[in-house]
Coordinates of C-alpha atoms and ligand atoms in Angstrom, one line a residue:
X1 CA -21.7 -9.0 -40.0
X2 CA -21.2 -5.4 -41.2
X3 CA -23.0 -4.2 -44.5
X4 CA -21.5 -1.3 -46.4
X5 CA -25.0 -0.1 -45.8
X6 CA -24.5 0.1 -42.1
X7 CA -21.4 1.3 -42.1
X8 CA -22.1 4.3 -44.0
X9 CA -24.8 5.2 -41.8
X10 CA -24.2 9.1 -40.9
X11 CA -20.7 10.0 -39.8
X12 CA -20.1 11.1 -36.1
X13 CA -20.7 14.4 -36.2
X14 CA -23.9 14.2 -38.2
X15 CA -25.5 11.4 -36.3
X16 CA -27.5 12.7 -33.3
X17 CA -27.8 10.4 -30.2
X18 CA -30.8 11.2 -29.5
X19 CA -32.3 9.6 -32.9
X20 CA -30.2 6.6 -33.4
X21 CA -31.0 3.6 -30.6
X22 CA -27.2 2.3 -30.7
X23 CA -25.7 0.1 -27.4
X24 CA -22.3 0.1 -25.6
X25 CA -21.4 -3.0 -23.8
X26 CA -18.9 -2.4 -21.1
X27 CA -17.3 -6.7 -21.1
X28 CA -15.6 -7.9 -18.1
X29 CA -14.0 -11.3 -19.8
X30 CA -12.5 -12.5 -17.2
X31 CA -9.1 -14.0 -16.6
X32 CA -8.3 -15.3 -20.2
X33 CA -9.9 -18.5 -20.6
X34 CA -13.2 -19.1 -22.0
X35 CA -13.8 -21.2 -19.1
X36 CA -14.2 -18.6 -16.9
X37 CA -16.3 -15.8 -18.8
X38 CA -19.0 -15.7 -18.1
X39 CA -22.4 -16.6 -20.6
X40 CA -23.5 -13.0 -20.4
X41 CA -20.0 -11.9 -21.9
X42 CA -20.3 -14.5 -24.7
X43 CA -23.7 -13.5 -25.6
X44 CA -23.2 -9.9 -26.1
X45 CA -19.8 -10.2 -28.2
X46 CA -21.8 -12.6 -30.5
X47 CA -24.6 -9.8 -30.5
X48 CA -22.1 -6.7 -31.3
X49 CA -21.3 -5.0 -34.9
X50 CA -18.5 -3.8 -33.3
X51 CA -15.4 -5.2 -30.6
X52 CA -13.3 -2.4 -29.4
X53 CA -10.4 -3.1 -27.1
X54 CA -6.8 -3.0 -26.1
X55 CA -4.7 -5.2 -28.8
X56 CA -4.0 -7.6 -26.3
X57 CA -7.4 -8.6 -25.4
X58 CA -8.5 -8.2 -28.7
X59 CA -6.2 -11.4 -29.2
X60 CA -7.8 -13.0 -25.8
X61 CA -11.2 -13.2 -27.4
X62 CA -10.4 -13.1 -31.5
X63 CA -11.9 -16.6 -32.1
X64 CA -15.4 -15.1 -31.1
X65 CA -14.8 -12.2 -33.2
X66 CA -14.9 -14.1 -37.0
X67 CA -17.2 -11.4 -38.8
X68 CA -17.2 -8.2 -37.0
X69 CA -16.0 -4.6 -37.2
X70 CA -12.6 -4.7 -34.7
X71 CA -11.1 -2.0 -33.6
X72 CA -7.8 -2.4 -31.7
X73 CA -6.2 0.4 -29.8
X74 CA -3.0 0.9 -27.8
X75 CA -2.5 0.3 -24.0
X76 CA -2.2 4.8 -23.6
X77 CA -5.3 5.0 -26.1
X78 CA -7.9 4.7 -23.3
X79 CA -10.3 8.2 -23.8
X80 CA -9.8 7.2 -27.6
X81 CA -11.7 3.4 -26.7
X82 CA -14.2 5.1 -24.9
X83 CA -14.8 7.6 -27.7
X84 CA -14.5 5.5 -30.5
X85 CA -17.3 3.5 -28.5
X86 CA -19.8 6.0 -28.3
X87 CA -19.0 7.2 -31.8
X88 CA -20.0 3.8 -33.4
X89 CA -22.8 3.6 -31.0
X90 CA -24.2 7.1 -32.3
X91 CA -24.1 5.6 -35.6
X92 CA -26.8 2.6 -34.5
X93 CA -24.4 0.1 -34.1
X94 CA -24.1 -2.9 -31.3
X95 CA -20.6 -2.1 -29.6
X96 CA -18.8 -4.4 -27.7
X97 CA -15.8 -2.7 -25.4
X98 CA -13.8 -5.5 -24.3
X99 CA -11.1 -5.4 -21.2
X100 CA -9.6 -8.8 -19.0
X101 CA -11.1 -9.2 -15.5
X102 CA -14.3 -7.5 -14.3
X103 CA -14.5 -3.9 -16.5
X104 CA -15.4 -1.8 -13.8
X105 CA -12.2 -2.7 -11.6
X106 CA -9.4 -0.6 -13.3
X107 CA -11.2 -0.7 -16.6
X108 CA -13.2 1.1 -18.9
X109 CA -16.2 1.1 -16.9
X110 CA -15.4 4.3 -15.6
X111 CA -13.5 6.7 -18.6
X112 CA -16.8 5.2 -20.6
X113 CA -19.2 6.8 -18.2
X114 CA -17.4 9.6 -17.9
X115 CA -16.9 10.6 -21.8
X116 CA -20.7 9.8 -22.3
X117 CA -21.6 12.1 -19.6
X118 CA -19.5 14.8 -20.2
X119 CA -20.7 14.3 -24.1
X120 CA -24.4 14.9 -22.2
X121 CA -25.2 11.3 -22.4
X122 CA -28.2 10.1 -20.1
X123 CA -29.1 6.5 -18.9
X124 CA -32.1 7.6 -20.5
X125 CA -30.9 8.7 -23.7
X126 CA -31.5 6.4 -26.8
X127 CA -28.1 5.1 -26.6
X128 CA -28.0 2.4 -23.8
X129 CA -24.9 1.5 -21.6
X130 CA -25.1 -2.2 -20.0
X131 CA -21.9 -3.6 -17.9
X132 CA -21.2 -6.8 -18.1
X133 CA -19.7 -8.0 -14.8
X134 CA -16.3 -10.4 -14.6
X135 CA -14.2 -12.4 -12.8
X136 CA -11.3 -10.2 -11.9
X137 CA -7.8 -10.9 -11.7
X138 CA -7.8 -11.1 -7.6
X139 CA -10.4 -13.7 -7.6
X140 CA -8.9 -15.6 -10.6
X141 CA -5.5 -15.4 -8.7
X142 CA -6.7 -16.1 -5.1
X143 CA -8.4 -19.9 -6.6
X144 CA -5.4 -20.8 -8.0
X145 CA -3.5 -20.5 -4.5
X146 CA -5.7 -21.6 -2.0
X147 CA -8.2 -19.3 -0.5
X148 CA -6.1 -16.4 0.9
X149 CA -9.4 -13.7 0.4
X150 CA -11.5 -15.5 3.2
X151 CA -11.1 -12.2 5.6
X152 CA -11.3 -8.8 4.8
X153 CA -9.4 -7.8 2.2
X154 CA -8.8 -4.7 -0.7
X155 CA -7.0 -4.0 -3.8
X156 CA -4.3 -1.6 -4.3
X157 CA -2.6 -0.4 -7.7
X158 CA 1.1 0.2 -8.2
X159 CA 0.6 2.0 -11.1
X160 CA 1.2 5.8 -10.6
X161 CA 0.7 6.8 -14.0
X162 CA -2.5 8.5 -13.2
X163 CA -2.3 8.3 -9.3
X164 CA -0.3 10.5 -7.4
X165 CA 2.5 7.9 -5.6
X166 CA 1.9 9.9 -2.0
X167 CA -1.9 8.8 -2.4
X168 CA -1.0 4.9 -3.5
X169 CA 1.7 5.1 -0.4
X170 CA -0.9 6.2 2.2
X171 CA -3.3 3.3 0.8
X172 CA -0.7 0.4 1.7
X173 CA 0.1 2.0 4.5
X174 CA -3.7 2.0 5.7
X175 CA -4.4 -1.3 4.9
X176 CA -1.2 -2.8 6.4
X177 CA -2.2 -1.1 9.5
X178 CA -6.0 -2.6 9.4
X179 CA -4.3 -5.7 8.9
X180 CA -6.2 -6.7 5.3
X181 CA -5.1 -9.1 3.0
X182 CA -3.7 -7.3 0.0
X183 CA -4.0 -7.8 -3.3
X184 CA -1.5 -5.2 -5.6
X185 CA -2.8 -4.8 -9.5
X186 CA -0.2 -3.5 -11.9
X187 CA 2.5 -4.6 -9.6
X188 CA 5.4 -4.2 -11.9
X189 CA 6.0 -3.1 -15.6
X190 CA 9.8 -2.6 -17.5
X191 CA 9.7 1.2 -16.7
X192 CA 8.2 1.4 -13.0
X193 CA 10.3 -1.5 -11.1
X194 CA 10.4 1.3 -7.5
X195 CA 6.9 1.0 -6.9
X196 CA 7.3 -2.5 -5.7
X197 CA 10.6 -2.3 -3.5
X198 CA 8.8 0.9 -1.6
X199 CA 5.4 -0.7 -0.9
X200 CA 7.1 -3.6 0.7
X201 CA 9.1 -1.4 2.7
X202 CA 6.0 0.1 3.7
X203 CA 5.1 -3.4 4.2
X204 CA 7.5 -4.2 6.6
X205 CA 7.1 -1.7 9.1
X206 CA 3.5 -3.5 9.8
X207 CA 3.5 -7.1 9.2
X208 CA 5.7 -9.8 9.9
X209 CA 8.4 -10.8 6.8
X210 CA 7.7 -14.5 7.1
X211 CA 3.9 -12.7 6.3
X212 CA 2.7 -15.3 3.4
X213 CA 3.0 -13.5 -0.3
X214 CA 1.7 -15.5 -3.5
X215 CA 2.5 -13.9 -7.0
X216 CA 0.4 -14.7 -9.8
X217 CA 1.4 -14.4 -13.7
X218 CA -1.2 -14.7 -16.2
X219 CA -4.0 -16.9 -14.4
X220 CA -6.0 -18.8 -16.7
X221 CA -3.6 -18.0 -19.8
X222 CA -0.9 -20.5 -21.4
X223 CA 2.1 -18.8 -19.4
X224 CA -0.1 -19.5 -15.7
X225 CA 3.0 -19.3 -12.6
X226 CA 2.7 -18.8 -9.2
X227 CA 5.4 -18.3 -7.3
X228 CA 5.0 -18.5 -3.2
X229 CA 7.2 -16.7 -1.2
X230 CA 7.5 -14.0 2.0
X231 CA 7.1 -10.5 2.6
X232 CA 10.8 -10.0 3.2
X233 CA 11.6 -11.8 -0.4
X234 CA 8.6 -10.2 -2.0
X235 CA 10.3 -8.1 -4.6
X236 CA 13.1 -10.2 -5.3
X237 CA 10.6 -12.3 -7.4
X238 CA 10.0 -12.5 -11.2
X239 CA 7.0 -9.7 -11.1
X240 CA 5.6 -8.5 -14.7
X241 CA 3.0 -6.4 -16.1
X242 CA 0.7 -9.2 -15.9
X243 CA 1.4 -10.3 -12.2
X244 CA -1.0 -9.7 -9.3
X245 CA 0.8 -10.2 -5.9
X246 CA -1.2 -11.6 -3.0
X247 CA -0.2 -10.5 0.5
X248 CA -1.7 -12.2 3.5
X249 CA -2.9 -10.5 7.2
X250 CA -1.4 -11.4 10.2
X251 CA -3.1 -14.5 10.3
X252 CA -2.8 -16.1 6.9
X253 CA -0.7 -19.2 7.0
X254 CA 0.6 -21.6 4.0
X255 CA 0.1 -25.2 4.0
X256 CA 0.7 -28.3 1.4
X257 CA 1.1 -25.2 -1.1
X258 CA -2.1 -23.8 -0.4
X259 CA -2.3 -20.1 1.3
X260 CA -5.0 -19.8 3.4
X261 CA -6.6 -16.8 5.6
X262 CA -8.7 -18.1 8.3
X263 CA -12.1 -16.7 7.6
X264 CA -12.1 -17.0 12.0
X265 CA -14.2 -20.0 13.2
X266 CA -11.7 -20.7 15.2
X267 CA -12.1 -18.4 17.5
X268 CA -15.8 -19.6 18.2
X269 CA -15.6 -23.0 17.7
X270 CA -13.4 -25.8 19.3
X271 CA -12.0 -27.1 16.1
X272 CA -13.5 -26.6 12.9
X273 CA -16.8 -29.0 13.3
X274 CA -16.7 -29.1 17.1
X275 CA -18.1 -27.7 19.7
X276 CA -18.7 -23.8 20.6
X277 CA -15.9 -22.1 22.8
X278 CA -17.8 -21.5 26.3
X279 CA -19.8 -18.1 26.6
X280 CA -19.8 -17.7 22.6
X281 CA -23.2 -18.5 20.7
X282 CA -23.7 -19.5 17.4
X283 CA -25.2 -16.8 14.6
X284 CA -24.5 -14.3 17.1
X285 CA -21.3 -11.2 17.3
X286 CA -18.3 -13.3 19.3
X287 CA -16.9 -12.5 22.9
X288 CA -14.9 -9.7 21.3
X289 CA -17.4 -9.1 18.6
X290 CA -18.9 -4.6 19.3
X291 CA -20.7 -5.0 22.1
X292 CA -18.4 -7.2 24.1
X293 CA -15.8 -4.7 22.7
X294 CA -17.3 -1.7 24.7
X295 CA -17.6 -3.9 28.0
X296 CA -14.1 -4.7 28.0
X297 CA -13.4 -0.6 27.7
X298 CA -16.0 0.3 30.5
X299 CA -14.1 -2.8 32.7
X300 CA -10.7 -1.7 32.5
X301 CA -12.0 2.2 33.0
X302 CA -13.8 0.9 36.5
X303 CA -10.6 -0.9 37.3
X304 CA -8.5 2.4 36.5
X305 CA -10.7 5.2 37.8
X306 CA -7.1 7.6 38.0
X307 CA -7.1 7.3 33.8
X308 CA -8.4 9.8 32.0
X309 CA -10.5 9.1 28.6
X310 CA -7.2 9.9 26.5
X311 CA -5.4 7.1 29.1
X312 CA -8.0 4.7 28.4
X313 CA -8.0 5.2 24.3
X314 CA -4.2 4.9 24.5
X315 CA -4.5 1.9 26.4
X316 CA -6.6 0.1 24.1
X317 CA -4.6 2.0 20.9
X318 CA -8.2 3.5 19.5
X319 CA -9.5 7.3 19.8
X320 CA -11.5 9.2 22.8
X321 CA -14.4 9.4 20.7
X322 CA -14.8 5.1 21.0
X323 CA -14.3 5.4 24.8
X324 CA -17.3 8.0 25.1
X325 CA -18.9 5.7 22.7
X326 CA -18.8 2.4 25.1
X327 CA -19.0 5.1 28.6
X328 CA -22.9 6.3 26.6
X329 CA -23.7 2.6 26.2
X330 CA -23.6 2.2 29.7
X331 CA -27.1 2.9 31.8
X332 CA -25.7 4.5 34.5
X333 CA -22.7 6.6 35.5
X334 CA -18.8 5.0 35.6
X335 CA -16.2 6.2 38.0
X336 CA -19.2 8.6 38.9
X337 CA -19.4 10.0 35.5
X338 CA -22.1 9.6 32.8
X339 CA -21.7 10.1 29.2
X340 CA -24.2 11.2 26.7
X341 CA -23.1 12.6 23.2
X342 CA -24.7 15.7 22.2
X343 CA -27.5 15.5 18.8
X344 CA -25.3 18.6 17.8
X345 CA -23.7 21.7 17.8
X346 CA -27.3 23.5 18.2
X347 CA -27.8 21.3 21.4
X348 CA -25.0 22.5 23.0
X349 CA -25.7 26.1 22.1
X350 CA -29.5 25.6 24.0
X351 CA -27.5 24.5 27.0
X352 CA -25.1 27.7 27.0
X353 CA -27.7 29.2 26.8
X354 CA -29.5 28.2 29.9
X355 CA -26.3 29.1 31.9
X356 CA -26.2 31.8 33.9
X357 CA -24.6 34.4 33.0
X358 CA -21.9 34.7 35.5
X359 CA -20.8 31.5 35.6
X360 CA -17.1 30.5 34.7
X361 CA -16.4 28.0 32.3
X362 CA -13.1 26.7 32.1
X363 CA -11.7 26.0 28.9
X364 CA -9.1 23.7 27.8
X365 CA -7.5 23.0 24.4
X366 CA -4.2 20.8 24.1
X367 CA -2.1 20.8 21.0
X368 CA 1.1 19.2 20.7
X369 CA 1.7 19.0 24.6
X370 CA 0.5 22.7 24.8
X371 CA -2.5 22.9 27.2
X372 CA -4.0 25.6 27.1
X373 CA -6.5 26.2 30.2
X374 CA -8.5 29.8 30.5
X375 CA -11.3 31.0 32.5
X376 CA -14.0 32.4 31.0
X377 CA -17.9 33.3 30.9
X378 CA -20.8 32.9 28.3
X379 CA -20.4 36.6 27.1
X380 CA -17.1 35.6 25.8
X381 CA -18.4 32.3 24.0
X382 CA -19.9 32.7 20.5
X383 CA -21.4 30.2 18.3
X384 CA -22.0 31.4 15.0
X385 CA -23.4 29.5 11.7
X386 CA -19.0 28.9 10.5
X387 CA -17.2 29.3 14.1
X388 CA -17.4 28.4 18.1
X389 CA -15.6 31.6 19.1
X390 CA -14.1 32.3 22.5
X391 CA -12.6 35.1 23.6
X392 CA -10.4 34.8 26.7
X393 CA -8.3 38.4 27.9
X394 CA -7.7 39.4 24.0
X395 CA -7.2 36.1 23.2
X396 CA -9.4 35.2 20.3
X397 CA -9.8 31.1 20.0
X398 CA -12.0 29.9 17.0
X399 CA -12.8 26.3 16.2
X400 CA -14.1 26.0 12.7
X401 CA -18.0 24.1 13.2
X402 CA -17.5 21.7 10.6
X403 CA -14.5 20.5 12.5
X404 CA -16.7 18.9 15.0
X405 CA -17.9 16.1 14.4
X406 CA -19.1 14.9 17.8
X407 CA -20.0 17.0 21.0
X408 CA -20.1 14.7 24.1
X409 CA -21.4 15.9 27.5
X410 CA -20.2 14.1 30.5
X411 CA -21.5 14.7 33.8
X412 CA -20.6 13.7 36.9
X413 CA -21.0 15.4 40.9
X414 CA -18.8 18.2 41.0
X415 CA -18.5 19.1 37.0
X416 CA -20.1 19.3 33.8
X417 CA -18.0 18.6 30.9
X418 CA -18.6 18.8 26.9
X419 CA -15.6 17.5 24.6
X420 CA -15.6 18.8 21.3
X421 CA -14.1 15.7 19.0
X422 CA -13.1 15.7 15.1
X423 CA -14.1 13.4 12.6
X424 CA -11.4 11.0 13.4
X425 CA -12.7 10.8 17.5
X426 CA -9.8 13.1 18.9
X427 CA -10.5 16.3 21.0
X428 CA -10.9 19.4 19.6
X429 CA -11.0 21.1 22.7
X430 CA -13.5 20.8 26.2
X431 CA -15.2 23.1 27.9
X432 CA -16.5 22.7 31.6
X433 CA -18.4 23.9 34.5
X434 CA -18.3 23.5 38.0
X435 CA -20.7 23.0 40.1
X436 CA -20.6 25.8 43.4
Ligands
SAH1 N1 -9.9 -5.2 -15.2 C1 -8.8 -6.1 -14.8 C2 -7.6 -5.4 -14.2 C3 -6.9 -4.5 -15.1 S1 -5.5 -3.8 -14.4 C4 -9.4 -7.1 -13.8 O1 -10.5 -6.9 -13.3 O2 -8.7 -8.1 -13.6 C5 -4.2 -4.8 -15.0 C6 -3.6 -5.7 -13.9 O3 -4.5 -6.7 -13.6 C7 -2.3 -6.4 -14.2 O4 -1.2 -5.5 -14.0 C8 -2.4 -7.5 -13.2 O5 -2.0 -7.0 -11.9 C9 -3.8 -7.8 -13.1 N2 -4.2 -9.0 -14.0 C10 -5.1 -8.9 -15.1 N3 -5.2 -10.1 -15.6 C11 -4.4 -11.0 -14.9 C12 -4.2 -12.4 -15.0 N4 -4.8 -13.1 -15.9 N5 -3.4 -12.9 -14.0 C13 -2.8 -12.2 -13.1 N6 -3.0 -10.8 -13.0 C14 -3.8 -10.2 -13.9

């Protein structure tokens, strides 16, 4: 209940948050129903002076709300919640910021944060922030279908009204290729109907079209649907503003209505309470689990001593840097050639060091099919704190230090070799020695 006393307390910009011991709840209230918030939710609405929210959540929750302060905002008026939060909070009182789903996943978990700290707001301050976790709209879809989040899995917005689309496009496009299950928040809304058509077309270039899709309207509320369909059919669906769309890996199947992603016992056990697939233990990585992963590298390598590392990584559709990585694991050499990766770019300046001066390196960078090859000594290699500088017949070559992430010495009988590899495992360039 709000007494005229409290709410004539100081305006805002006399109060001083460091004198007044307000809260801000940051409520996650799940789906809709009260079924599914959670007790912690319910107990600090009770508790507030104040409910703050978007007008349609305000309705979600207004039969908990008899006696307070309410202050309802429009779906654009986000900074304004978030202000108007920390305003009432400066002024003593027990706010209440309600949003659907968990807060903190495309909520108001974050602008809050970020207006408090930018306002100079500490955790420490008198003011204190608590967020109340929720059940979120990919969890509260996913039980209503079957169990399609078993396996990896991430979220992806449609909405590009504060993210650029280039950034959302390279998102679906990254999880398609890591094969996750996907599900897409703010699929769909009367003014951005593209966003939809292009991320399935995006889609499409990595996953099957008979690739199950389940889309879910209002889960938990009175207008629930779920509609099943395919990849190929996606966005030919009835998809709204309150829709999340549920894409399934390359493994997810649909049975008896239910969408399922196998969470992979199969692959160790014979059926699902039978016996263990010969050679695999149980509680420990499978056959193909890391380590297994490396030995299958280093076998095909010995059975293809002509192929080179960038062979090998092609072959098995991953970069150099993982090859060197399973080649180091080994105790001894491979096709006579051990691999050990340097501690860093320091390391390999000690050992450049230690070369006699005379002695001709041979360089080699390849970009775009352009190999570049060049003699050339340790007077005309450099390492400084920003660049590795070579100089080869007036021919300046600098590779930028942070651009290395990994430096990998391999060593076999007749050569010495150190690859210089980004952060994403390919080459930057190699340098080698020869023995005389
Ligand atoms: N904080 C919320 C997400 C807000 S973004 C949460 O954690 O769930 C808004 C998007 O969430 C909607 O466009 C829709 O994709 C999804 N969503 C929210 N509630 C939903 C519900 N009851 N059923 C299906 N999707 C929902």
């Amino acid at each position: 209940m709000q007494s005229n006393t409290q709410k004539s307390i100081k305006t805002t910009a006399e109060a001083s948050a460091s004198s007044v011991s307000g809260k801000i709840y940051l409520v996650g209230f799940g789906p809709g129903s009260r079924e599914h918030m959670t007790q912690r939710a319910l107990d600090v609405i009770n508790k507030a002076d104040v409910v703050i929210g978007y007008s349609t959540y305000i309705r979600l929750v207004k039969d908990l709300l008899d006696d307070k302060q309410v202050i309802r905002k429009g779906m654009t008026e986000e900074i304004d919640r978030c202000i108007e939060a920390y305003d009432q909070a400066k002024q003593g009182k027990v706010v209440a910021l309600v949003s659907s789903g968990d807060i903190g996943i495309y909520g108001m978990a974050g602008p809050t944060y970020e207006v408090l700290l930018q306002s100079g707001w500490t955790p420490d301050s008198s003011i204190q922030v608590e967020v109340v976790p929720g059940t979120t709209a990919l969890s509260a879809c996913a039980a209503l279908v079957g169990a399609p989040l078993t396996h990896d899995f991430c979220s992806i917005s449609l909405s590009d009204l504060l993210t650029p689309w280039p950034v959302i496009a390279r998102r679906i496009e990254s999880a398609a290729k890591g094969d996750f299950v996907i599900a897409l928040y703010n699929p769909k809304s009367g003014r951005r109907t593209g966003q939809i058509v292009e991320a399935q077309k995006i889609l499409l270039r990595y996953r099957s079209a008979q690739t199950p899709v389940a889309i879910v309207k209002s889960a938990y509320r009175h207008k629930q649907n779920i509609q099943y369909t395919t990849l190929d059919k996606m966005s030919e669906c009835d998809i709204g503003m309150l829709s999340t769309v549920l894409i399934g890996n390359s493994s997810t199947f649909m049975q008896e209505q239910l969408m399922i992603t196998p969470r992979g016992y199969a692959n160790k056990y014979k059926d699902l309470t039978g016996e263990i697939h010969e050679g695999e233990k149980a509680g420990r990585s499978l056959n193909m689990g890391l380590a297994s992963w490396y030995n299958c590298v280093i076998e095909y390598a010995r059975q293809h001593p002509e192929h080179s590392f960038a062979e090998i990584a092609d072959y098995f559709n991953t970069t150099e840097a993982s090859v060197f990585s399973a080649w180091q694991q080994e105790s001894g050499p491979v096709n006579g050639m051990a691999v050990r990766q340097l501690t860093d770019i320091t390391e390999f300046e000690h050992i450049l060091n230690n070369i006699e001066e005379n002695q001709p390196f041979i360089l080699k960078i390849s970009y775009r099919g352009v190999e570049l090859k060049a003699r050339l000594n340790k007077s005309s290699c450099v390492i400084t704190p920003d660049v590795i500088a070579l100089n080869v017949n007036n021919l300046d070559v600098e590779i930028e230090r942070n651009r290395v992430e990994h430096v990998w010495e391999m060593v076999s009988d007749s050569k010495t070799q150190w690859v210089f590899s980004d952060f994403e495992g390919n080459r930057l360039m190699s340098i080698e020695v020869h023995r005389q």
